[in-house]
mmCIF file of C-alpha atoms in Angstrom:
data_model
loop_
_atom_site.group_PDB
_atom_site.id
_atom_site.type_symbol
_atom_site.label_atom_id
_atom_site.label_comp_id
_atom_site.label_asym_id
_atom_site.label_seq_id
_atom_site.Cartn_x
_atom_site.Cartn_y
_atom_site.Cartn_z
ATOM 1 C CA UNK A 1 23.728 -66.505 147.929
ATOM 2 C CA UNK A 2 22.331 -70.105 149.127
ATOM 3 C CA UNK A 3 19.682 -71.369 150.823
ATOM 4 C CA UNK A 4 19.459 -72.130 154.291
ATOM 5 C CA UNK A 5 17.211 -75.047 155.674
ATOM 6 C CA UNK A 6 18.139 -74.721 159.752
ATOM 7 C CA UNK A 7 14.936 -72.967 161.220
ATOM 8 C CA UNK A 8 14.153 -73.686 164.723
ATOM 9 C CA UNK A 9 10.977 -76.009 165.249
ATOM 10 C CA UNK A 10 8.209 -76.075 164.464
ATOM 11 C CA UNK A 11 9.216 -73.990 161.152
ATOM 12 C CA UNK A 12 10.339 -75.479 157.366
ATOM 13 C CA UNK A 13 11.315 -73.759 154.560
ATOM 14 C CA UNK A 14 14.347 -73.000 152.331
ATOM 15 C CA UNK A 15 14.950 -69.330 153.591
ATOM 16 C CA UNK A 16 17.558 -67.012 151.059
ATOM 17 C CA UNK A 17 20.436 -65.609 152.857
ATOM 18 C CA UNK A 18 23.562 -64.862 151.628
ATOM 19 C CA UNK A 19 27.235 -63.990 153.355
ATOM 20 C CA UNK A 20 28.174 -60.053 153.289
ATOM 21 C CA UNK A 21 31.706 -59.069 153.930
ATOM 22 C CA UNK A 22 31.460 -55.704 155.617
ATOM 23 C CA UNK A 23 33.839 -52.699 154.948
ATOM 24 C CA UNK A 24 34.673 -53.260 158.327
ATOM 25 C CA UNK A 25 36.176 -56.550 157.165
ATOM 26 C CA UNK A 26 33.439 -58.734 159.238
ATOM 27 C CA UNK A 27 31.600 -61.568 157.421
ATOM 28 C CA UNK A 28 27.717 -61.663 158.316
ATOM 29 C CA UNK A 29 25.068 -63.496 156.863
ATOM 30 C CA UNK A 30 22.125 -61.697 155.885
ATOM 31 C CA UNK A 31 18.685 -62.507 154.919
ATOM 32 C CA UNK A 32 17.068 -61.819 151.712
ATOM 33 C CA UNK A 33 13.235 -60.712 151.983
ATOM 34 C CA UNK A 34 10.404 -60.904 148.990
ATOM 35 C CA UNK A 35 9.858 -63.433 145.881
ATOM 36 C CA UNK A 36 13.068 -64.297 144.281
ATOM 37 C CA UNK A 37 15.805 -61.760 143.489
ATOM 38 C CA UNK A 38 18.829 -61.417 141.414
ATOM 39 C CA UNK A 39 21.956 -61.597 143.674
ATOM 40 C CA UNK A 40 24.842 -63.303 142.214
ATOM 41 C CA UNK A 41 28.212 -63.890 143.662
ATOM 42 C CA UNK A 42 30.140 -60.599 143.588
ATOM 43 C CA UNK A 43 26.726 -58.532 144.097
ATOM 44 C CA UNK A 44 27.009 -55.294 146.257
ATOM 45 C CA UNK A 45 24.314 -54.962 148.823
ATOM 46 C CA UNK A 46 23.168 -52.500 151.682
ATOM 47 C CA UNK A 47 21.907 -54.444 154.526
ATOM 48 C CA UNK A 48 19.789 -52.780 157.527
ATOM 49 C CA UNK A 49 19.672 -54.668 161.176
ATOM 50 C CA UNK A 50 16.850 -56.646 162.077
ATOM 51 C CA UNK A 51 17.042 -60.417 162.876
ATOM 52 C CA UNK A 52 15.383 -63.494 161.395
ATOM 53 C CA UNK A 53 13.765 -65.028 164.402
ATOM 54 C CA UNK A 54 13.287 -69.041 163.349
ATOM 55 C CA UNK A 55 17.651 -68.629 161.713
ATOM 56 C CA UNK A 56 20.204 -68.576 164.393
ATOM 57 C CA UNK A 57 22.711 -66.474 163.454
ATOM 58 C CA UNK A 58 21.108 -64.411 160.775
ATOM 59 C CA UNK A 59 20.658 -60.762 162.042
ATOM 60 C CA UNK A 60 20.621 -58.443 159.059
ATOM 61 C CA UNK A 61 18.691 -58.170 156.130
ATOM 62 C CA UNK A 62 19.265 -56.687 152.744
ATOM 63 C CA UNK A 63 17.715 -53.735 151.576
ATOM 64 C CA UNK A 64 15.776 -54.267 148.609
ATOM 65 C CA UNK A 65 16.066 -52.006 145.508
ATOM 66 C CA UNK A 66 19.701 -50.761 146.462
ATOM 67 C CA UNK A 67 22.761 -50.975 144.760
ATOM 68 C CA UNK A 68 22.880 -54.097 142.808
ATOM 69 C CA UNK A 69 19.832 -55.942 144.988
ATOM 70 C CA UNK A 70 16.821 -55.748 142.556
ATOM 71 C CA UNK A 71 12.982 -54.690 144.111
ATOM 72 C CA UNK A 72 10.163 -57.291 144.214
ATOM 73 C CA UNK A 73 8.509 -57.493 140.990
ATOM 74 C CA UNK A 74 4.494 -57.382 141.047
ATOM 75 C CA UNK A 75 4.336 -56.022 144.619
ATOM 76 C CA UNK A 76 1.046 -53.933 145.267
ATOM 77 C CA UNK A 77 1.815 -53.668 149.281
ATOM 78 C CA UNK A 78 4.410 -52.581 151.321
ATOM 79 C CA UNK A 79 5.794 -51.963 148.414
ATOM 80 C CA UNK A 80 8.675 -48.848 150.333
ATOM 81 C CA UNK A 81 9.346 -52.456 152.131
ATOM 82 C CA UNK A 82 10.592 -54.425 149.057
ATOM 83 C CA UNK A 83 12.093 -51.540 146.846
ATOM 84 C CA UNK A 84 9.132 -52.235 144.218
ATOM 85 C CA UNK A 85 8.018 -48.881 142.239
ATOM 86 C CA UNK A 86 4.516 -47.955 141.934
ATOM 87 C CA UNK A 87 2.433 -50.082 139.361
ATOM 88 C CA UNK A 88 1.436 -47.798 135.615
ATOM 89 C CA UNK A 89 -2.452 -47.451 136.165
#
């Protein structure tokens, strides 16, 4: 997992991506979606397609709240989107 500060213009931020080695034996870099997560160097992920538009190169992300990829915490909407279960009433 790192960081990647190379969006096109006029965008800035430090986006999360991280480097997936398919089963296929490819190596793709694939975005990570949401508020923090807890991916560490041998993590297994599923990614879906879908590319980030302002990162060249990126065009997968993961799938949040699969395998060892964590959902977003505190998430009220879209939550099916970020693998977060439904808040205790």
């Amino acid at each position: 997992m790192f960081t990647l500060p190379l969006q096109k213009k006029p965008n800035s931020a430090l986006r999360k991506v991280c480097r997936v080695r398919l089963t296929s034996g490819y190596e793709v870099t694939s975005y990570i979606g949401g508020e923090g997560h807890n991916l560490q160097e041998h993590s297994v992920v599923l990614i879906r397609g879908g590319r980030v538009k302002d990162l060249p190169g990126v065009r997968y992300h993961t799938v949040r709240g699969t395998l060892d990829t964590s959902g977003v915490s505190d998430r009220t909407q879209r939550r099916s989107k970020y693998g977060a279960k439904k808040p205790k009433k």
